[in-house]
Amino acid sequence: MEFYSSFASREDACKVFDEMSQKDTVAWNVLISCYLRNGRTRDVLMLFDNMKNEGVCEPDDVTCLLVTQACANLGALEFGEKVHRYIKERGYGTARNLSNSLISMYSRCGCLDKAYDVFKGIGEKNVISWSAMISGLAMNGFGRDAILAFEEMRKTGVIPDEQTFTGLLSACSHCGLVDEGMEFLNQMSKEFGIMPNVHHYGCVVDLLGRAGLLEQAYRVIISMKVKPDATIWRTLLGACRIHGHFTLGERVIEHLIELKAQEAGDYVLLLNIYSSTGSWEKVSELRKFLKDKGIQTTPGCSSIELKGIVHEFIVDDVSHPQKHEIYNKLDEINKQLKIAGYVAETTSELHDLGAEEKANALSYHSEKLALAFGVLVTRPGTTLRVTKNLRICIDCHNFAKFLSGVYNR
C-alpha cells in the first residue's frame, strides 16, 4: 500500500487494503496517509469515521495526527474538534506532536483562542510548538504578536529553526512590516547560522510584492544563493497582477518557461494583468496561445464543512441537491449587499464584456455559492469557513467582506 501510495496509485493501494483479510490500525493509517498524500483530503474524514464505526481496531495517535492535518487543509473545524475530543478521551492529549498539529489546525480555521489554549497546555514547548503558534498568529494577521511570541520564545532558551523564521517572515509579509522582515532575513544567517532557503526568500518576495516594491522583489530572486523554484516566481507574478505590472509579469513567465514549470494558472494570472489594464489584444493573443497548446485551467473549487460533512462547489455549480434554494439565497444576498454599497470588481472577469455582463459572470463563483449555502442552512451569526484550492479573486474577497458586515457573519 505504501509502495503504491508513493507513486500516486491510490486505486491500487485501496485494492490491496480491500484484499486484506485482517486490517489492523497500521493498515488503516497507511490508507489514510495515501488519501492525504494524493489530495483526497475529504475522504480522510470518512475513513476516520469508518474506522471508528467498524470497531475492529480503534484510531491511534498516528491516525489522529493524519486526520488533524486533513482538517487543517479543509478548514473543517467541527470535525477537528471531534478529533480533539477523541484525543482527550483516549489519553493522547500529552503527546506533543498531536498538540502541535492541533495548534496548526485551529490556526488554519481562524480559532486562535483555541490554538493558544492548546499551546498553553503543552508542558515543555519545543521549537515546533513555538513555530506553530508564531505561524498561527502570522496567518491570522497578528504580525506584531508573532514577533512578540518570537521574543518570548528566545527568553525561554528555545533556539529558533528554519520553520520559525518562515513564520516570522510570513507575519511581516501579511502585516506589511518591510523593515522588520528584511532585518529577520539578515538576522537568521548572521545570528543563528541558518542559511535562508527558498521558502524564506518566497516570504520576502511576497512581503516586497504586497508593498508594491516589485523591482526590488525581482532583484532579491535574481541574487538568491539558492536556485529559485516555480513557486517563488508565481509569488512575484501574483504581485504583478495586484499592481498591474504586465512587463515584469511577462518576464516572470519567461523564467517559468525556462524552468519548464509554467502551468495554466500562471497564464491566468497574466490574463488578469492584461485584462485589468484593458490590454484586450494581448488577452486575445494569450487565449489563442492557450487554446493552440491545449492548456487547461484548473477549475476553482470551494468547500464548506457543516455538521462534519464537507460540501464542495465549483463555478456555476448545479450538482448540489439544494441548488435552487442556494441560487435564490445568493440572489437575495446580492440585492442586500448592493444596498450596502457592494459593487462587483469587474477587473476579476477575464473577458472583454460590458460592465453588467461582467458583473453577471462574476455572480456565481464557487466561494459565493459556498457562502450562500452557509447562510441558507445555518443560524444567523454562525461563523462560515470556506476553503478554496486557488487564490480568491478580488471581487469574491470584497463580496465576503460585505457579507460579513451585512449578515453579521
Tab-separated table of C-alpha atoms in Angstrom:
chain	number	residue	atom	x	y	z
A	1	MET	CA	0.000	0.000	0.000
A	2	GLU	CA	2.803	2.410	0.914
A	3	PHE	CA	4.592	1.499	-2.333
A	4	TYR	CA	1.524	2.256	-4.483
A	5	SER	CA	0.786	5.394	-2.468
A	6	SER	CA	4.268	6.804	-3.161
A	7	PHE	CA	3.539	6.520	-6.895
A	8	ALA	CA	0.123	8.213	-6.533
A	9	SER	CA	-1.599	4.907	-7.364
A	10	ARG	CA	-4.416	5.359	-4.879
A	11	GLU	CA	-6.696	2.820	-6.575
A	12	ASP	CA	-4.041	0.093	-6.323
A	13	ALA	CA	-3.391	0.915	-2.665
A	14	CYS	CA	-7.141	0.692	-1.954
A	15	LYS	CA	-7.341	-2.640	-3.774
A	16	VAL	CA	-4.589	-4.102	-1.587
A	17	PHE	CA	-6.382	-2.774	1.514
A	18	ASP	CA	-9.699	-4.360	0.442
A	19	GLU	CA	-7.974	-7.694	-0.168
A	20	MET	CA	-6.539	-7.845	3.363
A	21	SER	CA	-8.390	-10.406	5.479
A	22	GLN	CA	-7.355	-8.728	8.741
A	23	LYS	CA	-6.916	-4.971	8.780
A	24	ASP	CA	-5.007	-3.562	11.746
A	25	THR	CA	-4.544	0.071	12.785
A	26	VAL	CA	-1.307	0.354	10.793
A	27	ALA	CA	-3.098	-0.700	7.601
A	28	TRP	CA	-5.788	1.944	8.176
A	29	ASN	CA	-3.136	4.574	8.862
A	30	VAL	CA	-1.270	3.784	5.642
A	31	LEU	CA	-4.543	4.044	3.691
A	32	ILE	CA	-5.389	7.393	5.345
A	33	SER	CA	-1.859	8.621	4.621
A	34	CYS	CA	-2.327	7.563	0.982
A	35	TYR	CA	-5.539	9.591	0.659
A	36	LEU	CA	-3.915	12.596	2.326
A	37	ARG	CA	-0.850	12.406	0.071
A	38	ASN	CA	-2.974	12.150	-3.053
A	39	GLY	CA	-5.155	15.160	-2.292
A	40	ARG	CA	-8.292	13.179	-1.363
A	41	THR	CA	-8.490	15.091	1.896
A	42	ARG	CA	-12.269	14.955	2.303
A	43	ASP	CA	-12.198	11.129	2.152
A	44	VAL	CA	-9.749	11.068	5.103
A	45	LEU	CA	-12.580	12.243	7.376
A	46	MET	CA	-14.836	9.484	6.055
A	47	LEU	CA	-12.125	6.854	6.679
A	48	PHE	CA	-11.707	8.034	10.284
A	49	ASP	CA	-15.455	7.613	10.876
A	50	ASN	CA	-15.479	4.199	9.128
A	51	MET	CA	-12.563	3.032	11.251
A	52	LYS	CA	-14.359	4.065	14.467
A	53	ASN	CA	-17.723	2.632	13.389
A	54	GLU	CA	-16.331	-0.773	12.390
A	55	GLY	CA	-14.987	-1.119	15.925
A	56	VAL	CA	-12.414	-3.784	14.979
A	57	CYS	CA	-9.383	-1.568	15.584
A	58	GLU	CA	-9.513	1.920	17.039
A	59	PRO	CA	-7.747	5.006	15.651
A	60	ASP	CA	-4.437	5.615	17.461
A	61	ASP	CA	-2.291	8.742	17.913
A	62	VAL	CA	-0.886	8.414	14.368
A	63	THR	CA	-4.427	8.265	12.930
A	64	CYS	CA	-5.355	11.400	14.878
A	65	LEU	CA	-2.240	13.205	13.637
A	66	LEU	CA	-3.120	12.453	9.994
A	67	VAL	CA	-6.804	13.367	10.385
A	68	THR	CA	-5.927	16.624	12.172
A	69	GLN	CA	-3.749	17.564	9.184
A	70	ALA	CA	-6.676	16.809	6.851
A	71	CYS	CA	-8.994	19.010	8.957
A	72	ALA	CA	-6.426	21.838	8.762
A	73	ASN	CA	-6.282	21.555	4.960
A	74	LEU	CA	-10.084	21.620	4.668
A	75	GLY	CA	-10.779	24.212	7.352
A	76	ALA	CA	-13.043	21.527	8.852
A	77	LEU	CA	-13.318	22.931	12.369
A	78	GLU	CA	-16.256	20.842	13.612
A	79	PHE	CA	-14.589	17.590	12.573
A	80	GLY	CA	-11.265	18.789	14.020
A	81	GLU	CA	-12.957	19.476	17.356
A	82	LYS	CA	-14.416	15.956	17.260
A	83	VAL	CA	-10.923	14.513	16.731
A	84	HIS	CA	-9.621	16.719	19.567
A	85	ARG	CA	-12.292	15.279	21.912
A	86	TYR	CA	-11.308	11.757	20.841
A	87	ILE	CA	-7.640	12.583	21.572
A	88	LYS	CA	-8.570	13.669	25.109
A	89	GLU	CA	-10.806	10.617	25.680
A	90	ARG	CA	-8.041	8.210	24.645
A	91	GLY	CA	-5.404	9.964	26.762
A	92	TYR	CA	-3.302	11.145	23.806
A	93	GLY	CA	-3.505	14.759	24.983
A	94	THR	CA	0.027	14.773	26.383
A	95	ALA	CA	1.552	13.840	23.002
A	96	ARG	CA	3.407	16.982	21.944
A	97	ASN	CA	3.282	16.238	18.228
A	98	LEU	CA	-0.516	15.986	18.404
A	99	SER	CA	-0.737	19.266	20.341
A	100	ASN	CA	1.481	20.955	17.739
A	101	SER	CA	-0.781	19.650	14.972
A	102	LEU	CA	-3.892	20.893	16.812
A	103	ILE	CA	-2.336	24.380	17.099
A	104	SER	CA	-1.896	24.413	13.310
A	105	MET	CA	-5.420	23.079	12.716
A	106	TYR	CA	-7.135	25.657	14.944
A	107	SER	CA	-4.978	28.443	13.463
A	108	ARG	CA	-5.902	27.449	9.908
A	109	CYS	CA	-9.579	27.574	10.957
A	110	GLY	CA	-9.141	31.087	12.393
A	111	CYS	CA	-9.635	29.927	16.014
A	112	LEU	CA	-6.563	31.495	17.608
A	113	ASP	CA	-8.060	31.342	21.113
A	114	LYS	CA	-8.359	27.541	20.865
A	115	ALA	CA	-4.897	27.272	19.308
A	116	TYR	CA	-3.492	29.281	22.220
A	117	ASP	CA	-5.336	27.098	24.760
A	118	VAL	CA	-3.629	24.014	23.297
A	119	PHE	CA	-0.291	25.860	23.246
A	120	LYS	CA	-0.624	26.842	26.927
A	121	GLY	CA	-1.402	23.223	27.833
A	122	ILE	CA	1.910	21.892	26.456
A	123	GLY	CA	4.208	21.202	29.424
A	124	GLU	CA	7.541	21.512	27.658
A	125	LYS	CA	7.201	23.559	24.485
A	126	ASN	CA	9.754	22.750	21.804
A	127	VAL	CA	10.719	24.774	18.745
A	128	ILE	CA	7.901	23.141	16.733
A	129	SER	CA	5.321	24.259	19.314
A	130	TRP	CA	6.575	27.845	19.275
A	131	SER	CA	6.863	27.889	15.466
A	132	ALA	CA	3.291	26.574	15.101
A	133	MET	CA	1.991	29.345	17.360
A	134	ILE	CA	4.049	32.033	15.579
A	135	SER	CA	2.780	30.789	12.176
A	136	GLY	CA	-0.792	30.754	13.503
A	137	LEU	CA	-0.533	34.371	14.611
A	138	ALA	CA	1.052	35.266	11.249
A	139	MET	CA	-1.625	33.706	9.032
A	140	ASN	CA	-4.386	35.418	11.017
A	141	GLY	CA	-2.855	38.886	10.607
A	142	PHE	CA	-1.314	39.312	14.083
A	143	GLY	CA	2.172	40.177	12.845
A	144	ARG	CA	3.284	42.191	15.880
A	145	ASP	CA	2.065	39.447	18.236
A	146	ALA	CA	4.028	36.859	16.220
A	147	ILE	CA	7.185	38.939	16.744
A	148	LEU	CA	6.433	39.255	20.485
A	149	ALA	CA	5.966	35.455	20.663
A	150	PHE	CA	9.364	35.034	18.989
A	151	GLU	CA	10.962	37.291	21.609
A	152	GLU	CA	9.237	35.307	24.390
A	153	MET	CA	10.475	32.067	22.823
A	154	ARG	CA	14.060	33.337	22.903
A	155	LYS	CA	13.701	34.278	26.592
A	156	THR	CA	12.770	30.664	27.390
A	157	GLY	CA	16.011	29.477	25.756
A	158	VAL	CA	14.416	27.693	22.773
A	159	ILE	CA	16.597	28.085	19.666
A	160	PRO	CA	14.656	29.059	16.513
A	161	ASP	CA	14.866	26.907	13.389
A	162	GLU	CA	14.057	27.350	9.699
A	163	GLN	CA	10.307	26.976	10.282
A	164	THR	CA	10.327	29.658	12.990
A	165	PHE	CA	11.757	32.174	10.542
A	166	THR	CA	9.282	31.126	7.848
A	167	GLY	CA	6.508	32.024	10.303
A	168	LEU	CA	8.168	35.323	11.237
A	169	LEU	CA	8.760	36.396	7.640
A	170	SER	CA	5.192	35.392	6.790
A	171	ALA	CA	3.975	37.569	9.699
A	172	CYS	CA	5.910	40.530	8.307
A	173	SER	CA	4.509	39.850	4.837
A	174	HIS	CA	0.861	39.725	5.973
A	175	CYS	CA	1.200	42.942	8.002
A	176	GLY	CA	3.400	44.992	5.649
A	177	LEU	CA	6.383	45.103	8.033
A	178	VAL	CA	9.038	45.562	5.325
A	179	ASP	CA	11.925	46.793	7.506
A	180	GLU	CA	11.333	44.129	10.171
A	181	GLY	CA	11.169	41.392	7.527
A	182	MET	CA	14.470	42.388	5.922
A	183	GLU	CA	16.049	42.552	9.390
A	184	PHE	CA	14.874	38.989	10.216
A	185	LEU	CA	16.274	37.745	6.886
A	186	ASN	CA	19.704	39.123	7.847
A	187	GLN	CA	19.429	38.001	11.461
A	188	MET	CA	18.764	34.345	10.691
A	189	SER	CA	22.133	33.810	8.994
A	190	LYS	CA	24.277	36.247	10.997
A	191	GLU	CA	22.989	35.417	14.479
A	192	PHE	CA	21.725	31.825	14.164
A	193	GLY	CA	23.739	30.421	11.249
A	194	ILE	CA	20.582	29.470	9.317
A	195	MET	CA	21.001	29.987	5.593
A	196	PRO	CA	17.741	31.263	4.051
A	197	ASN	CA	16.006	28.649	1.908
A	198	VAL	CA	13.604	29.159	-0.973
A	199	HIS	CA	10.614	29.401	1.430
A	200	HIS	CA	12.225	32.265	3.345
A	201	TYR	CA	13.010	34.107	0.144
A	202	GLY	CA	9.443	33.406	-1.005
A	203	CYS	CA	8.091	35.199	2.085
A	204	VAL	CA	10.414	38.156	1.417
A	205	VAL	CA	9.296	38.341	-2.233
A	206	ASP	CA	5.668	38.236	-1.046
A	207	LEU	CA	6.440	40.980	1.511
A	208	LEU	CA	8.030	43.267	-1.089
A	209	GLY	CA	5.371	42.402	-3.689
A	210	ARG	CA	2.489	43.327	-1.364
A	211	ALA	CA	4.263	46.618	-0.610
A	212	GLY	CA	4.498	47.359	-4.354
A	213	LEU	CA	8.304	47.036	-4.402
A	214	LEU	CA	8.231	44.710	-7.417
A	215	GLU	CA	11.625	45.519	-8.933
A	216	GLN	CA	13.278	45.053	-5.518
A	217	ALA	CA	11.499	41.697	-5.200
A	218	TYR	CA	12.804	40.716	-8.655
A	219	ARG	CA	16.359	41.647	-7.609
A	220	VAL	CA	16.019	39.504	-4.461
A	221	ILE	CA	15.138	36.467	-6.599
A	222	ILE	CA	17.994	37.085	-9.047
A	223	SER	CA	20.532	37.468	-6.202
A	224	MET	CA	19.374	34.420	-4.191
A	225	LYS	CA	22.055	31.913	-3.146
A	226	VAL	CA	19.634	29.057	-3.809
A	227	LYS	CA	18.027	28.283	-7.169
A	228	PRO	CA	14.594	29.938	-7.419
A	229	ASP	CA	11.723	27.498	-7.878
A	230	ALA	CA	8.428	27.939	-9.703
A	231	THR	CA	6.563	28.930	-6.509
A	232	ILE	CA	8.716	31.981	-5.868
A	233	TRP	CA	8.248	33.195	-9.453
A	234	ARG	CA	4.482	32.674	-9.067
A	235	THR	CA	4.535	34.752	-5.877
A	236	LEU	CA	6.037	37.637	-7.855
A	237	LEU	CA	3.598	37.024	-10.714
A	238	GLY	CA	0.720	37.340	-8.241
A	239	ALA	CA	2.125	40.680	-7.063
A	240	CYS	CA	2.400	41.809	-10.697
A	241	ARG	CA	-1.319	41.037	-11.076
A	242	ILE	CA	-2.245	43.082	-7.981
A	243	HIS	CA	-0.221	46.088	-9.142
A	244	GLY	CA	-0.944	45.713	-12.895
A	245	HIS	CA	2.754	45.418	-13.868
A	246	PHE	CA	2.454	43.396	-17.090
A	247	THR	CA	6.006	43.982	-18.434
A	248	LEU	CA	7.515	42.365	-15.321
A	249	GLY	CA	4.768	39.729	-15.452
A	250	GLU	CA	5.898	38.755	-18.948
A	251	ARG	CA	9.498	38.498	-17.696
A	252	VAL	CA	8.378	36.196	-14.890
A	253	ILE	CA	6.543	33.924	-17.349
A	254	GLU	CA	9.811	33.643	-19.341
A	255	HIS	CA	11.598	32.402	-16.202
A	256	LEU	CA	8.839	29.827	-15.604
A	257	ILE	CA	9.196	28.643	-19.218
A	258	GLU	CA	12.963	28.268	-18.643
A	259	LEU	CA	12.211	26.078	-15.629
A	260	LYS	CA	9.711	24.121	-17.767
A	261	ALA	CA	7.323	24.757	-14.872
A	262	GLN	CA	4.691	27.033	-16.351
A	263	GLU	CA	1.113	25.961	-15.631
A	264	ALA	CA	-2.312	27.130	-16.716
A	265	GLY	CA	-2.676	29.173	-13.527
A	266	ASP	CA	0.374	31.258	-14.441
A	267	TYR	CA	-1.201	32.259	-17.732
A	268	VAL	CA	-4.470	33.054	-15.931
A	269	LEU	CA	-2.541	35.496	-13.714
A	270	LEU	CA	-1.049	37.072	-16.841
A	271	LEU	CA	-4.555	37.249	-18.342
A	272	ASN	CA	-5.630	39.009	-15.139
A	273	ILE	CA	-2.859	41.586	-15.566
A	274	TYR	CA	-3.744	42.226	-19.227
A	275	SER	CA	-7.492	42.491	-18.555
A	276	SER	CA	-7.032	44.798	-15.533
A	277	THR	CA	-5.042	47.213	-17.722
A	278	GLY	CA	-7.520	46.895	-20.613
A	279	SER	CA	-4.985	45.198	-22.921
A	280	TRP	CA	-7.662	43.133	-24.690
A	281	GLU	CA	-5.490	42.493	-27.752
A	282	LYS	CA	-2.922	40.773	-25.524
A	283	VAL	CA	-5.758	38.875	-23.797
A	284	SER	CA	-6.920	37.545	-27.188
A	285	GLU	CA	-3.364	36.562	-28.200
A	286	LEU	CA	-2.798	34.723	-24.913
A	287	ARG	CA	-6.171	32.952	-25.109
A	288	LYS	CA	-5.314	31.751	-28.633
A	289	PHE	CA	-1.926	30.532	-27.373
A	290	LEU	CA	-3.601	28.564	-24.540
A	291	LYS	CA	-6.112	27.045	-26.963
A	292	ASP	CA	-3.434	26.094	-29.523
A	293	LYS	CA	-1.267	24.499	-26.827
A	294	GLY	CA	-4.257	22.709	-25.279
A	295	ILE	CA	-3.509	24.167	-21.838
A	296	GLN	CA	-6.438	23.549	-19.483
A	297	THR	CA	-7.011	25.712	-16.411
A	298	THR	CA	-7.734	24.178	-13.002
A	299	PRO	CA	-11.353	24.835	-12.015
A	300	GLY	CA	-11.805	26.740	-8.779
A	301	CYS	CA	-13.341	24.598	-6.037
A	302	SER	CA	-14.605	25.931	-2.697
A	303	SER	CA	-15.595	23.751	0.248
A	304	ILE	CA	-17.545	24.416	3.424
A	305	GLU	CA	-17.980	21.997	6.343
A	306	LEU	CA	-21.318	21.724	8.148
A	307	LYS	CA	-22.089	19.147	10.846
A	308	GLY	CA	-18.982	17.169	9.929
A	309	ILE	CA	-19.898	16.942	6.223
A	310	VAL	CA	-17.812	18.807	3.606
A	311	HIS	CA	-19.807	20.370	0.733
A	312	GLU	CA	-17.881	21.316	-2.427
A	313	PHE	CA	-18.811	23.853	-5.112
A	314	ILE	CA	-17.390	24.896	-8.490
A	315	VAL	CA	-18.321	27.977	-10.571
A	316	ASP	CA	-21.963	27.886	-11.817
A	317	ASP	CA	-22.416	24.617	-9.877
A	318	VAL	CA	-25.758	22.828	-10.334
A	319	SER	CA	-24.805	19.485	-8.741
A	320	HIS	CA	-25.877	20.240	-5.156
A	321	PRO	CA	-29.280	18.784	-4.152
A	322	GLN	CA	-30.296	22.213	-2.756
A	323	LYS	CA	-29.173	24.126	-5.847
A	324	HIS	CA	-32.445	26.055	-6.324
A	325	GLU	CA	-32.519	27.315	-2.722
A	326	ILE	CA	-28.775	28.188	-2.910
A	327	TYR	CA	-29.178	30.289	-6.074
A	328	ASN	CA	-32.270	32.023	-4.673
A	329	LYS	CA	-30.379	32.813	-1.465
A	330	LEU	CA	-27.384	34.123	-3.450
A	331	ASP	CA	-29.649	36.423	-5.471
A	332	GLU	CA	-31.155	37.718	-2.221
A	333	ILE	CA	-27.665	38.264	-0.735
A	334	ASN	CA	-26.531	40.153	-3.844
A	335	LYS	CA	-29.511	42.535	-3.525
A	336	GLN	CA	-28.783	43.154	0.169
A	337	LEU	CA	-25.068	43.764	-0.444
A	338	LYS	CA	-25.747	46.217	-3.280
A	339	ILE	CA	-27.940	48.259	-0.898
A	340	ALA	CA	-24.940	48.281	1.498
A	341	GLY	CA	-22.660	49.627	-1.243
A	342	TYR	CA	-21.120	46.470	-2.753
A	343	VAL	CA	-20.127	46.922	-6.402
A	344	ALA	CA	-18.732	43.996	-8.439
A	345	GLU	CA	-14.976	44.299	-9.087
A	346	THR	CA	-15.168	43.702	-12.842
A	347	THR	CA	-11.379	43.539	-13.310
A	348	SER	CA	-11.701	39.979	-11.950
A	349	GLU	CA	-13.557	38.965	-15.130
A	350	LEU	CA	-11.163	37.980	-17.915
A	351	HIS	CA	-13.445	38.514	-20.926
A	352	ASP	CA	-13.990	41.756	-22.851
A	353	LEU	CA	-17.614	42.253	-21.810
A	354	GLY	CA	-19.781	45.205	-20.800
A	355	ALA	CA	-19.872	46.167	-17.107
A	356	GLU	CA	-23.257	44.488	-16.473
A	357	GLU	CA	-22.268	41.301	-18.319
A	358	LYS	CA	-19.023	41.141	-16.328
A	359	ALA	CA	-20.893	41.538	-13.045
A	360	ASN	CA	-23.239	38.677	-14.031
A	361	ALA	CA	-20.290	36.460	-14.987
A	362	LEU	CA	-18.776	37.005	-11.528
A	363	SER	CA	-22.027	36.316	-9.655
A	364	TYR	CA	-21.716	32.567	-9.354
A	365	HIS	CA	-18.076	31.943	-8.409
A	366	SER	CA	-17.587	28.855	-6.231
A	367	GLU	CA	-16.907	30.721	-2.959
A	368	LYS	CA	-20.091	32.807	-3.378
A	369	LEU	CA	-22.129	29.611	-3.780
A	370	ALA	CA	-20.440	28.120	-0.697
A	371	LEU	CA	-21.198	31.261	1.325
A	372	ALA	CA	-24.816	31.345	0.129
A	373	PHE	CA	-25.226	27.707	1.157
A	374	GLY	CA	-23.734	28.527	4.564
A	375	VAL	CA	-26.128	31.442	5.082
A	376	LEU	CA	-29.029	29.249	3.921
A	377	VAL	CA	-28.541	26.321	6.289
A	378	THR	CA	-27.043	27.853	9.461
A	379	ARG	CA	-28.485	30.034	12.226
A	380	PRO	CA	-27.884	33.813	11.990
A	381	GLY	CA	-24.476	34.807	13.356
A	382	THR	CA	-22.861	31.396	12.721
A	383	THR	CA	-19.264	31.729	11.509
A	384	LEU	CA	-18.709	30.454	7.953
A	385	ARG	CA	-15.355	28.948	6.922
A	386	VAL	CA	-14.715	28.462	3.215
A	387	THR	CA	-11.580	26.797	1.855
A	388	LYS	CA	-10.525	27.174	-1.784
A	389	ASN	CA	-7.987	25.325	-3.941
A	390	LEU	CA	-6.963	28.559	-5.751
A	391	ARG	CA	-6.343	32.148	-4.668
A	392	ILE	CA	-9.582	34.103	-4.166
A	393	CYS	CA	-10.342	36.818	-6.739
A	394	ILE	CA	-10.650	40.466	-5.642
A	395	ASP	CA	-14.403	40.541	-6.285
A	396	CYS	CA	-15.123	37.483	-4.105
A	397	HIS	CA	-12.844	38.931	-1.416
A	398	ASN	CA	-14.899	42.169	-1.389
A	399	PHE	CA	-18.153	40.186	-1.543
A	400	ALA	CA	-17.123	38.203	1.565
A	401	LYS	CA	-16.244	41.385	3.459
A	402	PHE	CA	-19.624	42.975	2.690
A	403	LEU	CA	-21.482	39.751	3.539
A	404	SER	CA	-19.637	39.607	6.865
A	405	GLY	CA	-20.839	43.085	7.756
A	406	VAL	CA	-24.414	42.905	6.452
A	407	TYR	CA	-25.194	39.406	7.781
A	408	ASN	CA	-23.071	39.614	10.955
A	409	ARG	CA	-21.004	36.595	9.930
